[in-house]
Amino acid sequence: VSFTATLISLLVLNIYRCRSCTDIRSWRQMAKAQPTPKPSTSTLPTAAPTLSTHPTQIPTDCPPDVEQLGRASWTLLHTVAGAYPEKPTPQQQQDATQFISTFSRLYPCHWCGTDFQLWMKGAGGAPKVSSRQEFGQWLCEAQNEVNKKLGKEAFDCNKWEERWRTGWKDGRCD
Ligand SMILES: Cc1cc2nc3c(=O)[nH]c(=O)nc-3n(C[C@H](O)[C@H](O)[C@H](O)COP(=O)(O)OP(=O)(O)OC[C@H]3O[C@@H](n4cnc5c(N)ncnc54)[C@H](O)[C@@H]3O)c2cc1C
């Protein structure tokens, strides 16, 4: 029993300390709640530290929190859809499906990836990859699902291509 309890607590601690599953404010609160290890002289940074005292800002050269990781990931996913062919070959369709599946299993925020997989098994269905338009719309719906979970407004999926491929019609991206 004690072995199982130790194993469970180690797992919980490990998930608890998952930086890419946590926003920077919570991460810093967790760090404060834990004893600070004494720095060893051999591991001191050679460059001047770029520490931020603002609780919601991460220096640009630090590992991402869940929000930074999310923004970068959605940028990659929607940009991949934007570059996807209008008429993909069977191989390209297979690659896109495989990419989304692998992405969801390797995503560093574990529960984000698990929820994404559950959505694909349920309401979202398998990735829709028979055209650029279909793939872009499907990814937009995937992000709207997360938006809903986080209490954010839904994005108008008719506009995914302006946002991620062509730029807005008012020309501000030109
Ligand atoms: C697969 C996946 C699952 C995630 N799950 C979680 C989770 O469970 N918990 C959690 O805290 N975070 C999760 N995230 C991160 C979360 O979605 C946000 O990226 C993060 O909260 C940062 O939000 P943001 O408001 O700064 O911008 P984001 O929500 O990342 O949005 C970036 C930009 O995308 C555009 N956009 C918004 N919605 C859409 C849409 N539907 N379609 C197209 N473009 C859109 C907007 O222009 C916006 O400025 C997940 C990310 C990914 C990639």
PDB file of C-alpha atoms and ligand atoms in Angstrom:
ATOM      1  CA  VAL A   1       0.000   0.000   0.000  1.00  0.00           C
ATOM      2  CA  SER A   2       2.765   2.412   0.939  1.00  0.00           C
ATOM      3  CA  PHE A   3       4.553   1.698  -2.360  1.00  0.00           C
ATOM      4  CA  THR A   4       1.352   2.506  -4.284  1.00  0.00           C
ATOM      5  CA  ALA A   5       0.815   5.619  -2.177  1.00  0.00           C
ATOM      6  CA  THR A   6       4.401   6.760  -2.862  1.00  0.00           C
ATOM      7  CA  LEU A   7       3.956   6.078  -6.557  1.00  0.00           C
ATOM      8  CA  ILE A   8       0.697   8.036  -6.682  1.00  0.00           C
ATOM      9  CA  SER A   9       2.167  10.970  -4.759  1.00  0.00           C
ATOM     10  CA  LEU A  10       5.205  11.009  -7.072  1.00  0.00           C
ATOM     11  CA  LEU A  11       2.906  11.033 -10.092  1.00  0.00           C
ATOM     12  CA  VAL A  12       0.760  13.796  -8.615  1.00  0.00           C
ATOM     13  CA  LEU A  13       3.851  15.815  -7.721  1.00  0.00           C
ATOM     14  CA  ASN A  14       5.208  15.344 -11.210  1.00  0.00           C
ATOM     15  CA  ILE A  15       1.973  16.491 -12.854  1.00  0.00           C
ATOM     16  CA  TYR A  16       1.648  19.237 -10.260  1.00  0.00           C
ATOM     17  CA  ARG A  17       5.074  20.484 -11.256  1.00  0.00           C
ATOM     18  CA  CYS A  18       4.363  20.359 -14.995  1.00  0.00           C
ATOM     19  CA  ARG A  19       5.451  23.797 -16.118  1.00  0.00           C
ATOM     20  CA  SER A  20       3.863  23.578 -19.566  1.00  0.00           C
ATOM     21  CA  CYS A  21       0.542  22.619 -17.898  1.00  0.00           C
ATOM     22  CA  THR A  22       0.549  25.650 -15.607  1.00  0.00           C
ATOM     23  CA  ASP A  23       0.272  29.389 -16.116  1.00  0.00           C
ATOM     24  CA  ILE A  24       3.189  31.489 -14.921  1.00  0.00           C
ATOM     25  CA  ARG A  25       1.266  33.064 -12.012  1.00  0.00           C
ATOM     26  CA  SER A  26       0.419  29.636 -10.538  1.00  0.00           C
ATOM     27  CA  TRP A  27       3.909  28.316 -11.289  1.00  0.00           C
ATOM     28  CA  ARG A  28       5.485  31.139  -9.302  1.00  0.00           C
ATOM     29  CA  GLN A  29       3.075  30.602  -6.410  1.00  0.00           C
ATOM     30  CA  MET A  30       4.027  26.916  -6.356  1.00  0.00           C
ATOM     31  CA  ALA A  31       7.726  27.816  -6.384  1.00  0.00           C
ATOM     32  CA  LYS A  32       7.208  30.167  -3.424  1.00  0.00           C
ATOM     33  CA  ALA A  33       5.414  27.426  -1.502  1.00  0.00           C
ATOM     34  CA  GLN A  34       8.373  25.070  -1.902  1.00  0.00           C
ATOM     35  CA  PRO A  35      11.788  25.325  -0.172  1.00  0.00           C
ATOM     36  CA  THR A  36      14.304  27.065  -2.450  1.00  0.00           C
ATOM     37  CA  PRO A  37      17.328  24.858  -3.203  1.00  0.00           C
ATOM     38  CA  LYS A  38      20.687  26.494  -2.425  1.00  0.00           C
ATOM     39  CA  PRO A  39      22.447  27.379  -5.701  1.00  0.00           C
ATOM     40  CA  SER A  40      25.654  25.463  -6.281  1.00  0.00           C
ATOM     41  CA  THR A  41      28.530  27.563  -7.649  1.00  0.00           C
ATOM     42  CA  SER A  42      29.007  25.115 -10.539  1.00  0.00           C
ATOM     43  CA  THR A  43      25.477  25.698 -11.823  1.00  0.00           C
ATOM     44  CA  LEU A  44      25.355  29.486 -11.553  1.00  0.00           C
ATOM     45  CA  PRO A  45      24.367  31.099 -14.857  1.00  0.00           C
ATOM     46  CA  THR A  46      27.207  32.733 -16.749  1.00  0.00           C
ATOM     47  CA  ALA A  47      24.986  35.406 -18.318  1.00  0.00           C
ATOM     48  CA  ALA A  48      23.214  38.065 -16.296  1.00  0.00           C
ATOM     49  CA  PRO A  49      19.770  36.697 -15.369  1.00  0.00           C
ATOM     50  CA  THR A  50      16.867  38.395 -17.127  1.00  0.00           C
ATOM     51  CA  LEU A  51      14.467  37.996 -14.245  1.00  0.00           C
ATOM     52  CA  SER A  52      11.076  39.590 -14.380  1.00  0.00           C
ATOM     53  CA  THR A  53       9.392  40.664 -11.175  1.00  0.00           C
ATOM     54  CA  HIS A  54       6.011  40.907 -12.894  1.00  0.00           C
ATOM     55  CA  PRO A  55       3.959  37.831 -11.940  1.00  0.00           C
ATOM     56  CA  THR A  56       2.492  37.400 -15.426  1.00  0.00           C
ATOM     57  CA  GLN A  57       5.631  37.936 -17.498  1.00  0.00           C
ATOM     58  CA  ILE A  58       8.179  35.321 -18.440  1.00  0.00           C
ATOM     59  CA  PRO A  59      11.588  36.460 -19.694  1.00  0.00           C
ATOM     60  CA  THR A  60      11.818  35.667 -23.394  1.00  0.00           C
ATOM     61  CA  ASP A  61      14.498  33.008 -22.913  1.00  0.00           C
ATOM     62  CA  CYS A  62      12.639  30.831 -20.385  1.00  0.00           C
ATOM     63  CA  PRO A  63      10.575  27.647 -20.917  1.00  0.00           C
ATOM     64  CA  PRO A  64       6.962  28.401 -21.897  1.00  0.00           C
ATOM     65  CA  ASP A  65       3.999  28.208 -19.550  1.00  0.00           C
ATOM     66  CA  VAL A  66       0.677  26.706 -20.681  1.00  0.00           C
ATOM     67  CA  GLU A  67      -0.447  29.966 -22.301  1.00  0.00           C
ATOM     68  CA  GLN A  68       2.724  30.700 -24.271  1.00  0.00           C
ATOM     69  CA  LEU A  69       2.857  27.087 -25.383  1.00  0.00           C
ATOM     70  CA  GLY A  70      -0.809  27.255 -26.414  1.00  0.00           C
ATOM     71  CA  ARG A  71      -0.415  30.434 -28.485  1.00  0.00           C
ATOM     72  CA  ALA A  72       2.659  29.042 -30.249  1.00  0.00           C
ATOM     73  CA  SER A  73       0.927  25.704 -30.870  1.00  0.00           C
ATOM     74  CA  TRP A  74      -2.269  27.183 -32.304  1.00  0.00           C
ATOM     75  CA  THR A  75      -0.099  29.394 -34.526  1.00  0.00           C
ATOM     76  CA  LEU A  76       1.658  26.298 -35.843  1.00  0.00           C
ATOM     77  CA  LEU A  77      -1.541  24.265 -36.294  1.00  0.00           C
ATOM     78  CA  HIS A  78      -3.542  26.978 -38.079  1.00  0.00           C
ATOM     79  CA  THR A  79      -0.542  27.923 -40.237  1.00  0.00           C
ATOM     80  CA  VAL A  80      -0.122  24.288 -41.244  1.00  0.00           C
ATOM     81  CA  ALA A  81      -3.821  24.301 -42.258  1.00  0.00           C
ATOM     82  CA  GLY A  82      -3.257  27.554 -44.179  1.00  0.00           C
ATOM     83  CA  ALA A  83      -0.446  25.946 -46.169  1.00  0.00           C
ATOM     84  CA  TYR A  84      -2.395  22.706 -46.697  1.00  0.00           C
ATOM     85  CA  PRO A  85      -3.414  22.038 -50.337  1.00  0.00           C
ATOM     86  CA  GLU A  86      -6.934  22.738 -51.559  1.00  0.00           C
ATOM     87  CA  LYS A  87      -6.871  19.277 -53.118  1.00  0.00           C
ATOM     88  CA  PRO A  88      -4.561  17.127 -51.010  1.00  0.00           C
ATOM     89  CA  THR A  89      -3.323  13.752 -52.204  1.00  0.00           C
ATOM     90  CA  PRO A  90      -4.202  10.624 -50.211  1.00  0.00           C
ATOM     91  CA  GLN A  91      -0.646  10.715 -48.803  1.00  0.00           C
ATOM     92  CA  GLN A  92      -1.043  14.332 -47.657  1.00  0.00           C
ATOM     93  CA  GLN A  93      -4.362  13.489 -46.019  1.00  0.00           C
ATOM     94  CA  GLN A  94      -2.756  10.581 -44.227  1.00  0.00           C
ATOM     95  CA  ASP A  95       0.139  12.803 -43.108  1.00  0.00           C
ATOM     96  CA  ALA A  96      -2.237  15.452 -41.723  1.00  0.00           C
ATOM     97  CA  THR A  97      -4.256  12.867 -39.795  1.00  0.00           C
ATOM     98  CA  GLN A  98      -1.082  11.291 -38.431  1.00  0.00           C
ATOM     99  CA  PHE A  99       0.353  14.691 -37.510  1.00  0.00           C
ATOM    100  CA  ILE A 100      -2.702  15.653 -35.436  1.00  0.00           C
ATOM    101  CA  SER A 101      -2.781  12.273 -33.741  1.00  0.00           C
ATOM    102  CA  THR A 102       0.932  12.402 -32.842  1.00  0.00           C
ATOM    103  CA  PHE A 103       0.631  16.051 -31.791  1.00  0.00           C
ATOM    104  CA  SER A 104      -2.196  15.246 -29.379  1.00  0.00           C
ATOM    105  CA  ARG A 105      -0.228  12.400 -27.812  1.00  0.00           C
ATOM    106  CA  LEU A 106       3.033  14.328 -27.433  1.00  0.00           C
ATOM    107  CA  TYR A 107       1.563  17.685 -26.413  1.00  0.00           C
ATOM    108  CA  PRO A 108       3.552  18.742 -23.308  1.00  0.00           C
ATOM    109  CA  CYS A 109       0.451  19.884 -21.373  1.00  0.00           C
ATOM    110  CA  HIS A 110      -0.775  16.345 -20.723  1.00  0.00           C
ATOM    111  CA  TRP A 111      -4.377  17.062 -19.845  1.00  0.00           C
ATOM    112  CA  CYS A 112      -4.700  19.527 -22.748  1.00  0.00           C
ATOM    113  CA  GLY A 113      -3.600  16.735 -25.107  1.00  0.00           C
ATOM    114  CA  THR A 114      -5.888  14.189 -23.425  1.00  0.00           C
ATOM    115  CA  ASP A 115      -8.897  16.523 -23.723  1.00  0.00           C
ATOM    116  CA  PHE A 116      -8.044  17.091 -27.384  1.00  0.00           C
ATOM    117  CA  GLN A 117      -7.999  13.307 -27.932  1.00  0.00           C
ATOM    118  CA  LEU A 118     -11.338  12.923 -26.129  1.00  0.00           C
ATOM    119  CA  TRP A 119     -12.866  15.659 -28.290  1.00  0.00           C
ATOM    120  CA  MET A 120     -11.645  13.825 -31.418  1.00  0.00           C
ATOM    121  CA  LYS A 121     -13.211  10.597 -30.137  1.00  0.00           C
ATOM    122  CA  GLY A 122     -16.484  12.437 -29.490  1.00  0.00           C
ATOM    123  CA  ALA A 123     -18.047  15.604 -30.897  1.00  0.00           C
ATOM    124  CA  GLY A 124     -15.042  16.719 -32.998  1.00  0.00           C
ATOM    125  CA  GLY A 125     -14.544  13.408 -34.759  1.00  0.00           C
ATOM    126  CA  ALA A 126     -11.398  12.436 -36.640  1.00  0.00           C
ATOM    127  CA  PRO A 127      -9.431  15.293 -38.287  1.00  0.00           C
ATOM    128  CA  LYS A 128     -11.213  16.519 -41.413  1.00  0.00           C
ATOM    129  CA  VAL A 129      -8.475  16.678 -43.982  1.00  0.00           C
ATOM    130  CA  SER A 130     -10.035  16.348 -47.437  1.00  0.00           C
ATOM    131  CA  SER A 131      -9.338  20.027 -48.268  1.00  0.00           C
ATOM    132  CA  ARG A 132      -7.644  23.104 -46.807  1.00  0.00           C
ATOM    133  CA  GLN A 133     -10.999  24.662 -46.030  1.00  0.00           C
ATOM    134  CA  GLU A 134     -12.208  21.575 -44.206  1.00  0.00           C
ATOM    135  CA  PHE A 135      -8.990  21.194 -42.214  1.00  0.00           C
ATOM    136  CA  GLY A 136      -8.944  24.881 -41.237  1.00  0.00           C
ATOM    137  CA  GLN A 137     -12.577  24.795 -40.121  1.00  0.00           C
ATOM    138  CA  TRP A 138     -12.036  21.651 -38.109  1.00  0.00           C
ATOM    139  CA  LEU A 139      -9.022  23.129 -36.311  1.00  0.00           C
ATOM    140  CA  CYS A 140     -11.020  26.278 -35.628  1.00  0.00           C
ATOM    141  CA  GLU A 141     -13.728  24.172 -34.013  1.00  0.00           C
ATOM    142  CA  ALA A 142     -11.041  22.364 -31.998  1.00  0.00           C
ATOM    143  CA  GLN A 143      -9.756  25.662 -30.628  1.00  0.00           C
ATOM    144  CA  ASN A 144     -13.294  26.884 -29.958  1.00  0.00           C
ATOM    145  CA  GLU A 145     -13.790  23.807 -27.805  1.00  0.00           C
ATOM    146  CA  VAL A 146     -10.805  24.879 -25.679  1.00  0.00           C
ATOM    147  CA  ASN A 147     -12.021  28.503 -25.726  1.00  0.00           C
ATOM    148  CA  LYS A 148     -15.350  27.303 -24.330  1.00  0.00           C
ATOM    149  CA  LYS A 149     -13.628  25.269 -21.623  1.00  0.00           C
ATOM    150  CA  LEU A 150     -11.567  28.318 -20.606  1.00  0.00           C
ATOM    151  CA  GLY A 151     -14.564  30.668 -20.662  1.00  0.00           C
ATOM    152  CA  LYS A 152     -13.337  32.617 -23.712  1.00  0.00           C
ATOM    153  CA  GLU A 153     -15.445  33.868 -26.603  1.00  0.00           C
ATOM    154  CA  ALA A 154     -15.871  31.604 -29.624  1.00  0.00           C
ATOM    155  CA  PHE A 155     -13.942  32.636 -32.718  1.00  0.00           C
ATOM    156  CA  ASP A 156     -15.955  33.060 -35.950  1.00  0.00           C
ATOM    157  CA  CYS A 157     -14.711  30.096 -37.998  1.00  0.00           C
ATOM    158  CA  ASN A 158     -15.719  31.790 -41.272  1.00  0.00           C
ATOM    159  CA  LYS A 159     -12.733  34.046 -40.592  1.00  0.00           C
ATOM    160  CA  TRP A 160     -10.048  31.459 -39.895  1.00  0.00           C
ATOM    161  CA  GLU A 161      -8.458  31.944 -43.321  1.00  0.00           C
ATOM    162  CA  GLU A 162      -8.269  35.733 -42.988  1.00  0.00           C
ATOM    163  CA  ARG A 163      -6.716  35.325 -39.532  1.00  0.00           C
ATOM    164  CA  TRP A 164      -4.204  32.630 -40.461  1.00  0.00           C
ATOM    165  CA  ARG A 165      -3.590  32.633 -44.227  1.00  0.00           C
ATOM    166  CA  THR A 166      -4.568  35.649 -46.286  1.00  0.00           C
ATOM    167  CA  GLY A 167      -4.578  38.448 -43.696  1.00  0.00           C
ATOM    168  CA  TRP A 168      -7.594  40.651 -42.924  1.00  0.00           C
ATOM    169  CA  LYS A 169      -9.604  42.162 -45.753  1.00  0.00           C
ATOM    170  CA  ASP A 170      -8.997  45.680 -44.390  1.00  0.00           C
ATOM    171  CA  GLY A 171      -5.353  45.315 -45.486  1.00  0.00           C
ATOM    172  CA  ARG A 172      -3.737  45.834 -42.071  1.00  0.00           C
ATOM    173  CA  CYS A 173      -1.615  42.744 -42.515  1.00  0.00           C
ATOM    174  CA  ASP A 174      -0.278  43.805 -45.956  1.00  0.00           C
TER     175      ASP A 174
HETATM  176  C1  LIG B   1      -4.543  21.376 -28.388  1.00  0.00           C
HETATM  177  C2  LIG B   1      -4.528  22.426 -27.298  1.00  0.00           C
HETATM  178  C3  LIG B   1      -5.249  22.212 -26.147  1.00  0.00           C
HETATM  179  C4  LIG B   1      -5.222  23.149 -25.121  1.00  0.00           C
HETATM  180  N1  LIG B   1      -5.890  22.889 -23.965  1.00  0.00           N
HETATM  181  C5  LIG B   1      -5.789  23.750 -22.933  1.00  0.00           C
HETATM  182  C6  LIG B   1      -6.380  23.452 -21.672  1.00  0.00           C
HETATM  183  O1  LIG B   1      -6.989  22.396 -21.487  1.00  0.00           O
HETATM  184  N2  LIG B   1      -6.219  24.345 -20.641  1.00  0.00           N
HETATM  185  C7  LIG B   1      -5.519  25.520 -20.818  1.00  0.00           C
HETATM  186  O2  LIG B   1      -5.395  26.299 -19.866  1.00  0.00           O
HETATM  187  N3  LIG B   1      -4.970  25.837 -22.019  1.00  0.00           N
HETATM  188  C8  LIG B   1      -5.074  24.985 -23.059  1.00  0.00           C
HETATM  189  N4  LIG B   1      -4.506  25.298 -24.258  1.00  0.00           N
HETATM  190  C9  LIG B   1      -3.927  26.649 -24.452  1.00  0.00           C
HETATM  191  C10 LIG B   1      -5.058  27.665 -24.774  1.00  0.00           C
HETATM  192  O3  LIG B   1      -5.851  27.214 -25.870  1.00  0.00           O
HETATM  193  C11 LIG B   1      -4.503  29.055 -25.152  1.00  0.00           C
HETATM  194  O4  LIG B   1      -3.565  28.912 -26.197  1.00  0.00           O
HETATM  195  C12 LIG B   1      -3.858  29.793 -23.996  1.00  0.00           C
HETATM  196  O5  LIG B   1      -4.785  29.899 -22.925  1.00  0.00           O
HETATM  197  C13 LIG B   1      -3.423  31.214 -24.414  1.00  0.00           C
HETATM  198  O6  LIG B   1      -4.597  31.932 -24.739  1.00  0.00           O
HETATM  199  P1  LIG B   1      -4.637  33.343 -25.460  1.00  0.00           P
HETATM  200  O7  LIG B   1      -5.964  33.946 -25.101  1.00  0.00           O
HETATM  201  O8  LIG B   1      -3.422  34.134 -25.171  1.00  0.00           O
HETATM  202  O9  LIG B   1      -4.600  33.034 -27.019  1.00  0.00           O
HETATM  203  P2  LIG B   1      -5.135  31.746 -27.784  1.00  0.00           P
HETATM  204  O10 LIG B   1      -6.420  31.271 -27.196  1.00  0.00           O
HETATM  205  O11 LIG B   1      -3.989  30.771 -27.886  1.00  0.00           O
HETATM  206  O12 LIG B   1      -5.453  32.337 -29.217  1.00  0.00           O
HETATM  207  C14 LIG B   1      -4.402  32.801 -30.086  1.00  0.00           C
HETATM  208  C15 LIG B   1      -5.057  33.471 -31.279  1.00  0.00           C
HETATM  209  O13 LIG B   1      -5.801  32.495 -31.986  1.00  0.00           O
HETATM  210  C16 LIG B   1      -6.922  33.106 -32.627  1.00  0.00           C
HETATM  211  N5  LIG B   1      -8.055  32.241 -32.326  1.00  0.00           N
HETATM  212  C17 LIG B   1      -8.767  32.128 -31.194  1.00  0.00           C
HETATM  213  N6  LIG B   1      -9.674  31.168 -31.300  1.00  0.00           N
HETATM  214  C18 LIG B   1      -9.543  30.646 -32.546  1.00  0.00           C
HETATM  215  C19 LIG B   1     -10.196  29.607 -33.251  1.00  0.00           C
HETATM  216  N7  LIG B   1     -11.194  28.910 -32.716  1.00  0.00           N
HETATM  217  N8  LIG B   1      -9.792  29.342 -34.518  1.00  0.00           N
HETATM  218  C20 LIG B   1      -8.806  30.049 -35.105  1.00  0.00           C
HETATM  219  N9  LIG B   1      -8.144  31.029 -34.476  1.00  0.00           N
HETATM  220  C21 LIG B   1      -8.502  31.327 -33.214  1.00  0.00           C
HETATM  221  C22 LIG B   1      -7.078  34.493 -32.050  1.00  0.00           C
HETATM  222  O14 LIG B   1      -6.733  35.427 -33.056  1.00  0.00           O
HETATM  223  C23 LIG B   1      -6.074  34.535 -30.899  1.00  0.00           C
HETATM  224  O15 LIG B   1      -5.477  35.780 -30.750  1.00  0.00           O
HETATM  225  C24 LIG B   1      -4.475  24.356 -25.284  1.00  0.00           C
HETATM  226  C25 LIG B   1      -3.755  24.556 -26.470  1.00  0.00           C
HETATM  227  C26 LIG B   1      -3.759  23.601 -27.457  1.00  0.00           C
HETATM  228  C27 LIG B   1      -2.932  23.806 -28.708  1.00  0.00           C
END
